[in-house]
Coordinates of C-alpha atoms and ligand atoms in Angstrom, one line a residue:
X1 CA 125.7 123.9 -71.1
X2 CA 125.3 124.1 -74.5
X3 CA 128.4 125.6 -76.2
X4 CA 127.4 126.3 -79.6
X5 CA 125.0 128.9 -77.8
X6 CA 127.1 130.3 -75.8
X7 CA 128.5 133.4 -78.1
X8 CA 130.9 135.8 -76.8
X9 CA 131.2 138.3 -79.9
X10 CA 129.4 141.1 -80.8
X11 CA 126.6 140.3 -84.0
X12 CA 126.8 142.6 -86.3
X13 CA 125.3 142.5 -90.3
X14 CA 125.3 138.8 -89.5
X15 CA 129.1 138.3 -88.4
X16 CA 130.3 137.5 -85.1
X17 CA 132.2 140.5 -84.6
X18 CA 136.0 140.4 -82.5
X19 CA 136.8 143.2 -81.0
X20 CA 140.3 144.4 -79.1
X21 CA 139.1 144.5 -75.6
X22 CA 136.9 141.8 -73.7
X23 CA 134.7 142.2 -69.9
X24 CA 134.3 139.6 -67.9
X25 CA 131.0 137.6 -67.4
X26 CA 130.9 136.3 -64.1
X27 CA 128.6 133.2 -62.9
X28 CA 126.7 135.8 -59.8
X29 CA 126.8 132.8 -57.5
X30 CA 130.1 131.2 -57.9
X31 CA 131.9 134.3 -58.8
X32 CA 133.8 132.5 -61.7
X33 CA 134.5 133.9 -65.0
X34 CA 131.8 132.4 -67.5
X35 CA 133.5 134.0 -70.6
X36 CA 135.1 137.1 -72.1
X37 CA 132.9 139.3 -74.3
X38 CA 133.5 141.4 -76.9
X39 CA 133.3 145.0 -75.4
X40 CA 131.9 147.1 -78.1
X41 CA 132.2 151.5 -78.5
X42 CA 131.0 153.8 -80.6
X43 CA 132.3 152.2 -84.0
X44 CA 130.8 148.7 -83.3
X45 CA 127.2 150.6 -82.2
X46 CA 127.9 152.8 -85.8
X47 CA 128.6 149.8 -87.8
X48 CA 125.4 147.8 -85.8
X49 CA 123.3 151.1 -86.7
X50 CA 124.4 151.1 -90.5
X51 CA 123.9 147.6 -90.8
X52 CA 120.2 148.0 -89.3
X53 CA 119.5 150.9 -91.8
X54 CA 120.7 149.1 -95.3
X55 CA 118.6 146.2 -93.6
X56 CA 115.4 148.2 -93.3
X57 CA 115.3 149.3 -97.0
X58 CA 114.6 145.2 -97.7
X59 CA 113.2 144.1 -94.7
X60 CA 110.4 146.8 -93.9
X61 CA 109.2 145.5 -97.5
X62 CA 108.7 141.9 -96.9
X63 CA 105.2 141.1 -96.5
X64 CA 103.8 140.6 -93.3
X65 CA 103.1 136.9 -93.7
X66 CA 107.1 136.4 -94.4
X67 CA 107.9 138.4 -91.3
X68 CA 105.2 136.3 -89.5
X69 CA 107.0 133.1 -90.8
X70 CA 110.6 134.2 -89.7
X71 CA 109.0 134.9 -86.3
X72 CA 107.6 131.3 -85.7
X73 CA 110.7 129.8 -87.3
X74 CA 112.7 132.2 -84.5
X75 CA 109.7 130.7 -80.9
X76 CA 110.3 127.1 -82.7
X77 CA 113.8 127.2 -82.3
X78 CA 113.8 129.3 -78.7
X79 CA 111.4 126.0 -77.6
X80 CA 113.4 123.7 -78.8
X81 CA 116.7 125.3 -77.2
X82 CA 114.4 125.9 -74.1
X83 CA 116.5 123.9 -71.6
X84 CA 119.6 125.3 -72.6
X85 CA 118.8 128.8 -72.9
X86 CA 117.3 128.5 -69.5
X87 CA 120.7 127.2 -68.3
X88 CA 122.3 130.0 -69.9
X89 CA 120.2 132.5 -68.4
X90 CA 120.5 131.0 -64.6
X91 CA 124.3 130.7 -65.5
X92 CA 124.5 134.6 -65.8
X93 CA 121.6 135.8 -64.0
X94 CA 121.5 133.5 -61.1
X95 CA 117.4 133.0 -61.1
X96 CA 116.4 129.3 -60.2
X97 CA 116.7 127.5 -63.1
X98 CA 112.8 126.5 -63.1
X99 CA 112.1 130.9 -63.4
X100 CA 114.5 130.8 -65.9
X101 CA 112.8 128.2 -68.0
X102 CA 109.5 129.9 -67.2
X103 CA 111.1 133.3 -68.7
X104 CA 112.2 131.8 -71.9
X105 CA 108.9 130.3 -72.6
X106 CA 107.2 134.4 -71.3
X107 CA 109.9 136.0 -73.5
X108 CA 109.2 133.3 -76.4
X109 CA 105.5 134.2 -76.1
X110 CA 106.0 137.3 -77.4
X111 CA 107.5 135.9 -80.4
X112 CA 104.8 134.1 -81.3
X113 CA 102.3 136.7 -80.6
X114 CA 103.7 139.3 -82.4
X115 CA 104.1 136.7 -85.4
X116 CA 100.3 136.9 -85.4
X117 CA 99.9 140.4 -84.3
X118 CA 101.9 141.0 -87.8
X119 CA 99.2 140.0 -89.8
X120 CA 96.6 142.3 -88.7
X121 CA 98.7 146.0 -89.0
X122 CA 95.3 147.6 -90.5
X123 CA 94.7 150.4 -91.5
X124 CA 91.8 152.6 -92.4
X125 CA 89.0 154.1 -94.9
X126 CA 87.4 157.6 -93.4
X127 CA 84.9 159.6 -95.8
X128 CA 86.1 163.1 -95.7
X129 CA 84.3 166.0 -94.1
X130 CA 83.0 167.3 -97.6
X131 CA 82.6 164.2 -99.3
X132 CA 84.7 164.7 -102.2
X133 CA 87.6 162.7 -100.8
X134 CA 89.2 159.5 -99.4
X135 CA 91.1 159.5 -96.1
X136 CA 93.3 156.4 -96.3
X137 CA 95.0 155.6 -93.2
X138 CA 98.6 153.5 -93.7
X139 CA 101.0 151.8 -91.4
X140 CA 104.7 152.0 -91.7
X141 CA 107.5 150.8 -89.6
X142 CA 109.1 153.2 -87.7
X143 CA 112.6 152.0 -89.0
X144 CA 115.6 151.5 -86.9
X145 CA 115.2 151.0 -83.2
X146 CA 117.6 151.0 -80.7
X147 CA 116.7 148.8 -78.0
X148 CA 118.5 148.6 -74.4
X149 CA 117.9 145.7 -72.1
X150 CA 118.4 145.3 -68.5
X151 CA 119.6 142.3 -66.7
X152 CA 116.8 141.1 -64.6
X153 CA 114.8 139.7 -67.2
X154 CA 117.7 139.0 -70.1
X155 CA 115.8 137.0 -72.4
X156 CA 112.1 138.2 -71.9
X157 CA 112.6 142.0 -72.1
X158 CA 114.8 141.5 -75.7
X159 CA 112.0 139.3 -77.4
X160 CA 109.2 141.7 -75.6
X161 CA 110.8 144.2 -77.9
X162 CA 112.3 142.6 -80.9
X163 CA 109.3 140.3 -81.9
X164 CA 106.9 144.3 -82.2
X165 CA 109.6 145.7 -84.3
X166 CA 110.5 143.0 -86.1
X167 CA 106.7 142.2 -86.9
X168 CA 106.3 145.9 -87.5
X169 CA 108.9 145.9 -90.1
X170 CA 111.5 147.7 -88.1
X171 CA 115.3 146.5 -87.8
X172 CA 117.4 146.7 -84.5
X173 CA 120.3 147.5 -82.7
X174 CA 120.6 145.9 -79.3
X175 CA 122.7 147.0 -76.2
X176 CA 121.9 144.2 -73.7
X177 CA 123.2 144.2 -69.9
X178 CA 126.7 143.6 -69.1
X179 CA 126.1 141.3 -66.5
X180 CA 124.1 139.5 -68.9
X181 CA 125.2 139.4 -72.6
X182 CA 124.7 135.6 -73.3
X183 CA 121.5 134.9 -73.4
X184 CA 121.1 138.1 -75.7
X185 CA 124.0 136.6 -77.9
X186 CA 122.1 133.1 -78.0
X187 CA 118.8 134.7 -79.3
X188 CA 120.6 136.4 -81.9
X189 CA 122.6 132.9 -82.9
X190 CA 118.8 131.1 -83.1
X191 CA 117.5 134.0 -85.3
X192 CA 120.3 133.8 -87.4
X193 CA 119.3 130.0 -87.8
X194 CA 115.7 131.0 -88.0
X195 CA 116.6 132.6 -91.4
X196 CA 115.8 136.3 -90.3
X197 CA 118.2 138.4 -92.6
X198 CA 121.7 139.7 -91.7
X199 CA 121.3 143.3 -90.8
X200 CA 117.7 142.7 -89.1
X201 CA 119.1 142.0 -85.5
X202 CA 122.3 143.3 -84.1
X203 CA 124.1 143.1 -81.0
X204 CA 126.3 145.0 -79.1
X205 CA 127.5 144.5 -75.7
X206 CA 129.3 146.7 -74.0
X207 CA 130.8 147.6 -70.5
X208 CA 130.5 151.3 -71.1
X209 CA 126.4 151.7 -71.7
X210 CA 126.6 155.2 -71.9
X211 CA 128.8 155.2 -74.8
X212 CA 126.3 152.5 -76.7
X213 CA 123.3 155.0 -75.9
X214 CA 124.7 158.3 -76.5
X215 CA 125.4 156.2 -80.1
X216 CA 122.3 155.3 -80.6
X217 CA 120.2 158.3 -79.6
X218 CA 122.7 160.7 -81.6
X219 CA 122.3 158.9 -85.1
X220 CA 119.1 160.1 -87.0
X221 CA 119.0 156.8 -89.2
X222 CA 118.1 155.1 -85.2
X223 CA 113.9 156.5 -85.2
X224 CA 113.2 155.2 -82.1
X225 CA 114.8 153.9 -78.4
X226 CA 113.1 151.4 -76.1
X227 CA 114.6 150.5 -72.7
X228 CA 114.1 149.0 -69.7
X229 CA 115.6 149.9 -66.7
X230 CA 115.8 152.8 -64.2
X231 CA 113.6 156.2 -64.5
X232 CA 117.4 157.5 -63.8
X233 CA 118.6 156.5 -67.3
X234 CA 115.0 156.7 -68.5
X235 CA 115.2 160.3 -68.5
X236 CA 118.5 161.0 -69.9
X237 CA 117.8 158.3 -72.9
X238 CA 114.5 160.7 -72.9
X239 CA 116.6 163.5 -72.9
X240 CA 119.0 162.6 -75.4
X241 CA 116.7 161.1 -77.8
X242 CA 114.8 165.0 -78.1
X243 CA 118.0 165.9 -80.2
X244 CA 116.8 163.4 -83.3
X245 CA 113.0 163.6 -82.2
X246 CA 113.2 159.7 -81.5
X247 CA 110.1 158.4 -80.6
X248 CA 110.5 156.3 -77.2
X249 CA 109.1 153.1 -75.3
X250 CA 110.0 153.3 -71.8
X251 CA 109.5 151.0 -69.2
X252 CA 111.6 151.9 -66.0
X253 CA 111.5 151.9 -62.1
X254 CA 108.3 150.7 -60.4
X255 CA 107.4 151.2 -56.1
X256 CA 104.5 148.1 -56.3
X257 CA 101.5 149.4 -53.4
X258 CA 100.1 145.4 -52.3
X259 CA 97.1 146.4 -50.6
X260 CA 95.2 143.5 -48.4
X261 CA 91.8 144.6 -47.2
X262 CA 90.4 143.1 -43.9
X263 CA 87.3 141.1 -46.2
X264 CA 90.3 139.6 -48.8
X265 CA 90.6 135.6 -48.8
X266 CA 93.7 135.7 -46.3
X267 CA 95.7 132.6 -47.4
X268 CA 95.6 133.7 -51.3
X269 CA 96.6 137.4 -50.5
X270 CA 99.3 135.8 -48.5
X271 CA 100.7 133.3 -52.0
X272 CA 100.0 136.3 -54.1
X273 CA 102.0 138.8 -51.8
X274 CA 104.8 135.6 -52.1
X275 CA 104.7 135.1 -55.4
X276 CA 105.0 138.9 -56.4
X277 CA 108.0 140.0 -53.6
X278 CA 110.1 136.8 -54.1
X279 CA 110.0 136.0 -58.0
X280 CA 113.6 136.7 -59.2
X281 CA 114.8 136.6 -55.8
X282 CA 112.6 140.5 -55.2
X283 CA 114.3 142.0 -58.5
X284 CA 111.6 143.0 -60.5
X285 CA 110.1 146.1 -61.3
X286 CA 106.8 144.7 -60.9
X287 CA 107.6 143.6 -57.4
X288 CA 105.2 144.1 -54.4
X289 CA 107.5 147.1 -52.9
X290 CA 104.8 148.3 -49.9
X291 CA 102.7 145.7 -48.5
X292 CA 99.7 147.2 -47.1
X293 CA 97.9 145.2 -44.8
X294 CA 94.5 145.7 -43.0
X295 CA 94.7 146.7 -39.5
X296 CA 91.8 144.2 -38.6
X297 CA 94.1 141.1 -39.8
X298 CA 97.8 142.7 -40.0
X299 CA 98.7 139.7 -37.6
X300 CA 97.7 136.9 -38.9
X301 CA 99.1 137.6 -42.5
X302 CA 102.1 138.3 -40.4
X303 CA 102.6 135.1 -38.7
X304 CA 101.4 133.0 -42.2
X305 CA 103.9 135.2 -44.5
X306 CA 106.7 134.4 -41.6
X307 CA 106.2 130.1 -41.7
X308 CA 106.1 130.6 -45.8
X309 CA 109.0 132.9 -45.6
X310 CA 111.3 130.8 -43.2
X311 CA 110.2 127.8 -45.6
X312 CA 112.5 129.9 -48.8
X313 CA 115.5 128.0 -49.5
X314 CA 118.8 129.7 -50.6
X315 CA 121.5 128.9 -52.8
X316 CA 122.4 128.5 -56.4
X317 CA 119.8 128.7 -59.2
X318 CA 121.1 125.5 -60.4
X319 CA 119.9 123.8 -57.6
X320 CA 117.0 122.0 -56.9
X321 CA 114.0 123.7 -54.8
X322 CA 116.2 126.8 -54.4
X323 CA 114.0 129.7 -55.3
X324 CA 116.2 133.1 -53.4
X325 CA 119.6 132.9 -55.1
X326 CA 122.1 136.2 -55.4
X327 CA 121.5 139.6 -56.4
X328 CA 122.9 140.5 -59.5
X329 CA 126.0 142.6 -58.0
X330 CA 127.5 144.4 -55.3
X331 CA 125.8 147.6 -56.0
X332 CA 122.2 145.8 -55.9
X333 CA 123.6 144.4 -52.4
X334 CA 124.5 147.6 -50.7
X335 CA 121.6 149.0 -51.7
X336 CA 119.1 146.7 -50.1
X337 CA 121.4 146.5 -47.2
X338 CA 121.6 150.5 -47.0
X339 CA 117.7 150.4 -47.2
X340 CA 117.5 147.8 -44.5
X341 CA 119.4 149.5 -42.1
X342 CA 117.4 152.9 -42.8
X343 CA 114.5 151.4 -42.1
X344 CA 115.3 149.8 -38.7
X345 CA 117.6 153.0 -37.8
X346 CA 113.8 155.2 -38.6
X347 CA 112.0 151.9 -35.9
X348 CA 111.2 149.0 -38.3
X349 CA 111.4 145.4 -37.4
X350 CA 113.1 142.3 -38.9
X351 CA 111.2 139.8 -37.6
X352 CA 113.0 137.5 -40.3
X353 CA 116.0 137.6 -42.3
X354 CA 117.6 140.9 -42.4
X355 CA 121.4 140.4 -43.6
X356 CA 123.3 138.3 -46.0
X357 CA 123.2 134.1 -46.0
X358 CA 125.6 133.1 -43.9
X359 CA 126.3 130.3 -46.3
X360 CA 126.9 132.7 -49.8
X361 CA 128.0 136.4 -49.4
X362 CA 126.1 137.2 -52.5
X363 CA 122.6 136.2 -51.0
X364 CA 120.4 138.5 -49.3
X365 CA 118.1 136.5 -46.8
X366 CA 114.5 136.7 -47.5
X367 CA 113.1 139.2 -45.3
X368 CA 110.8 140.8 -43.3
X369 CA 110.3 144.1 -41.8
X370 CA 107.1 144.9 -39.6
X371 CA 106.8 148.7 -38.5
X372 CA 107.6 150.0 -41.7
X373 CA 106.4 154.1 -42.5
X374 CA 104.9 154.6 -45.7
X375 CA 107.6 158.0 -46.2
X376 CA 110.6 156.0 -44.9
X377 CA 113.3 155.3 -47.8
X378 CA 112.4 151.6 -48.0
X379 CA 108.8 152.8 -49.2
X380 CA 109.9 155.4 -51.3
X381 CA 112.8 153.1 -53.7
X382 CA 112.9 150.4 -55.7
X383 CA 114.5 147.7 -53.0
X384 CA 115.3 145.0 -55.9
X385 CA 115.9 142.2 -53.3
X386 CA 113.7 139.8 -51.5
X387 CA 112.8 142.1 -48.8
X388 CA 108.9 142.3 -47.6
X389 CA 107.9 146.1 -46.0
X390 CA 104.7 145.3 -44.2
X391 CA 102.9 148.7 -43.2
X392 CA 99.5 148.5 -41.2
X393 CA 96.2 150.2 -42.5
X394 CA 93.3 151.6 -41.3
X395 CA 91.0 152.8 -43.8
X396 CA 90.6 152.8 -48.0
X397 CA 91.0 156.6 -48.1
X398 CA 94.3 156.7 -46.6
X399 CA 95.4 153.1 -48.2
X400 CA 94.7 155.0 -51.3
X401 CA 96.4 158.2 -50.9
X402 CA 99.7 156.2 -49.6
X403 CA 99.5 154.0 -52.3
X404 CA 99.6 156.5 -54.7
X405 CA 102.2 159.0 -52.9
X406 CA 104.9 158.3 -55.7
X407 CA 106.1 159.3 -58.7
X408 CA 106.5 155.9 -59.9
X409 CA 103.2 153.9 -61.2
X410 CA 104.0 150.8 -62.9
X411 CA 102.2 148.2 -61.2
X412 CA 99.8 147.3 -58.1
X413 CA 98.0 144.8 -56.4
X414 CA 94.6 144.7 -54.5
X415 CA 93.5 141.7 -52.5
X416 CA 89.6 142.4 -52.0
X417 CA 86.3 140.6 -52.1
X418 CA 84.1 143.9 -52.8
X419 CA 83.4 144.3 -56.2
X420 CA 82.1 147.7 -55.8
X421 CA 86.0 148.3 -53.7
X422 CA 87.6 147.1 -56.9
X423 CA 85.8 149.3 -59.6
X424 CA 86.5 152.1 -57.3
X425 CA 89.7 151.0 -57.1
X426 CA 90.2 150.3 -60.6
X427 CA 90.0 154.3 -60.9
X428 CA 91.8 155.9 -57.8
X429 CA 95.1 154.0 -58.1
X430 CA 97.7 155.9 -60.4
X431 CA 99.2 152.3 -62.0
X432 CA 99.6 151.0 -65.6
X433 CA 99.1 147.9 -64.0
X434 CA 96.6 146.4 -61.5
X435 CA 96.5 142.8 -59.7
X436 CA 93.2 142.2 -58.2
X437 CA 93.4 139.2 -56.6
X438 CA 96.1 138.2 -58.5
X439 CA 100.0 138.8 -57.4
X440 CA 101.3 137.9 -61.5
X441 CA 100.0 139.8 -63.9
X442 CA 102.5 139.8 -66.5
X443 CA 101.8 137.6 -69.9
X444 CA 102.1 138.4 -73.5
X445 CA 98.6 139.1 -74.0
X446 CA 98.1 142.0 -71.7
X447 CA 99.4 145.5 -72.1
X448 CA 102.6 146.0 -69.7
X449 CA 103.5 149.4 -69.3
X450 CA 103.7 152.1 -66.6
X451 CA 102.2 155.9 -65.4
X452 CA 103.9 159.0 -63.8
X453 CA 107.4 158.2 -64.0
X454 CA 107.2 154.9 -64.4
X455 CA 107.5 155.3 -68.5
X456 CA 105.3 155.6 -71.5
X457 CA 104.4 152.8 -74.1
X458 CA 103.0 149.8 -73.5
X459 CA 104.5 146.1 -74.4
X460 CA 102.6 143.3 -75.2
X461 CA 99.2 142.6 -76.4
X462 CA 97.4 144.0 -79.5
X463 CA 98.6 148.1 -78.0
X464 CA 102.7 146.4 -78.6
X465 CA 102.8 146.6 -82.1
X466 CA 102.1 150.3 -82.4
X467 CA 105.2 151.5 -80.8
X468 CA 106.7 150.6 -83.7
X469 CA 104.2 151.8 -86.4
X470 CA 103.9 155.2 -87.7
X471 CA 100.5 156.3 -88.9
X472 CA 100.5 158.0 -92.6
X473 CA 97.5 159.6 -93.9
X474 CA 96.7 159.7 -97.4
X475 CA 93.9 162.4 -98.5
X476 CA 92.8 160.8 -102.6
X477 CA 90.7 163.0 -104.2
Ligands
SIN1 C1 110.7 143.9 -65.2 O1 110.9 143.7 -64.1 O2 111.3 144.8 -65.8 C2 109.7 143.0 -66.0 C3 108.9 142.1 -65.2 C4 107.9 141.3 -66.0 O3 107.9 141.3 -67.3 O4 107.0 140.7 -65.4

């Protein structure tokens, strides 16, 4: 690993900031202490929150070809550090090392796009309804965001958010995951070498989350919070944030409907339902959560999705070929075991998997579970582990109404060969997000975001930037 990326203080105003008390980072496979952090609390988020204002008054007036230029400098360096950020991220994350170099070059995607999307903030000219005035539309940042992180993604969920507000013209104060700090701490050590100014990015961990966001959502100079992680601490974030009118990004929990249809091409609905349940080892929020399968072929997706699962390999993300390696922590454990067990006490099946490796306590096998209820637990939450929940179906109607019995609507996926089914489709399914054919959907390019409770705002794409942008009218006579 490469030391000199490997920070362990909090970045504040451009310092590498000590602070009395330290929390462990622990390597989720080996269980071994990777290094002490600096724990920050409510002065280290104040001092991060002061820096990002006094940073603001020079940075929102840059030009948006020097922000533009700061960005590249920022995805040349994030390339060029690729293989030891990757190692970084596997080291405290656990993903294979191949997903983790595949998130730095998502997350350093974003950089690059937003670099470009910075150039083309445009604003407008609208005659007035009399005629005897101007309407001049302007953009301005929104000013200081505060912008929380979760640890399933560490890299690409920071630079999803950064690169906007930065290109925007925004400066930030950043509460990462404590199980993951590092690869926060080494994108703000390569945007310090990219030359973007002290004050622009700053970095608190913390053990105590709560204490970071109650900080950040109860300072008026902070204009806006965007977060990733639960619709639990979604809406109290949301709730807190009303006090100072912040304006919010959310992007929390997701329950992913897979739907196959009896006319789909069998063996790619059976990669893409593989490719969506086990990347990150099934902790995503964009995870297939409720496969639904055609009645008409239920079996024989079974029986293919059991020779690819049995083919998963375990172990440590390090590793070569391994693609299921821990869950993050104890809690994500008991919960997928809790769900597990509900669902074979309510008359599900494991025909696969089903407990913990017998070679590493901190792996869940890959799974699967036939029999499943739509209403049973397993259906209803996030399960965050590499479990597949197979449910037979009979007809589109009641496919759709299943699908769409939850409050969360992030993402789904349709495996179909009828066009007319997908523009129907295309309508009836309460998601931000929609697969067809397709188990990945995520890239920079597109607009990733959910419905219902499944947030507001959207990241990426050309809709990213305005997050971060407030629209001022000008009426000139
Ligand atoms: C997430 O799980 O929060 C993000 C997944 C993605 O960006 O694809």
């Amino acid at each position: 690993m490469n030391e000199s990326l490997v920070k362990s203080r909090a970045f504040i105003n451009g310092q590498w900031v000590k602070t009395d008390k330290r929390f462990r980072v622990d390597d989720p496979f080996s269980q071994e202490l990777i290094v002490e952090v600096s724990d920050c609390g409510e002065k280290e988020a104040h001092a991060a929150i002061d820096a990002a204002h006094a940073a603001f008054q020079s940075w929102s007036k840059t030009t948006a070809q020097e922000r533009s230029n700061k960005l590249l400098a920022w995805y040349d360096l994030i390339i060029k550090n690729l293989d030891d950020l990757a190692e970084i991220l596997t080291t405290e994350q656990g993903k294979p090392l191949k997903e983790a170099k595949g998130e730095i070059q998502y997350g350093a995607n974003y950089i690059k796009w937003f670099a470009e999307e910075a150039l083309r903030v445009d604003g407008d000219i609208i005659p007035s309804p009399d005629g005897n005035q101007q309407i001049h539309v302007i953009k301005k940042p929104v000013g200081v965001v505060g912008i929380i992180t979760p640890w399933n993604f560490p890299q690409a969920m920071i630079a999803r958010k950064v690169a906007p507000a930065l290109a925007a013209g925004c400066t930030v104060v950043i509460k990462p995951a404590a199980e993951t700090p590092l690869s926060a701490l080494a994108m703000a050590e390569l945007a310090q070498q990219a030359g973007i100014p002290d004050g622009v990015i700053n970095l608190v961990p913390t053990s105590e989350a709560s204490v970071i966001g109650e900080a950040l959502t109860s300072s008026f100079k902070v204009r806006k919070i965007s977060f990733t992680g639960s619709t639990k601490v979604g809406k109290i974030l949301m709730s807190q944030a009303a006090e100072n009118v912040q304006r919010v990004t959310m992007e929390l929990g997701g329950n992913a409907p897979f739907i196959v249809f009896e006319d789909a091409d069998i063996d790619s609905a059976v990669d893409g339902i593989m490719a969506s349940k086990f990347r990150n080892s099934g902790q995503t929020c964009v995870c297939a959560n409720r496969v639904f399968i055609h009645e008409s072929i239920y079996h024989e997706i079974v029986d293919k999705l059991v020779n690819k699962v049995e083919a998963l390999q375990t172990g440590s993300g390090l590793e070569d070929d391994v693609s299921i390696t821990p869950l993050i922590n104890q809690a994500g454990i008991d919960k997928v075991k809790r769900l597990v067990q509900s669902a074979k006490d309510g008359g599900a099946k494991v025909l696969i998997g089903g407990e913990l490796s017998d070679k590493h306590n901190q792996i869940f096998e890959p799974t699967i579970m036939t029999d499943v209820q739509f209403d049973m637990d397993i259906a209803c939450e996030e399960i965050f582990g590499p479990v597949l929940s197979l449910i037979p179906f009979s007809s589109e109607e009641s496919v759709v109404e299943q699908a769409n019995a939850t409050k969360a609507g992030l993402a789904a996926y349709v495996y179909t060969d009828d066009r007319h089914r997908i523009k129907r489709l295309s309508e009836q399914i309460e998601s931000g997000m929609i697969g067809f054919n397709e188990g990945i959907i995520s890239n920079h390019m597109a607009p990733f975001g959910g419905v219902k409770e499944s947030g507001m705002g959207r990241e990426g794409s050309k809709y990213g930037i305005s997050d971060y942008l407030d629209i001022k009218y000008l009426c000139i006579n």
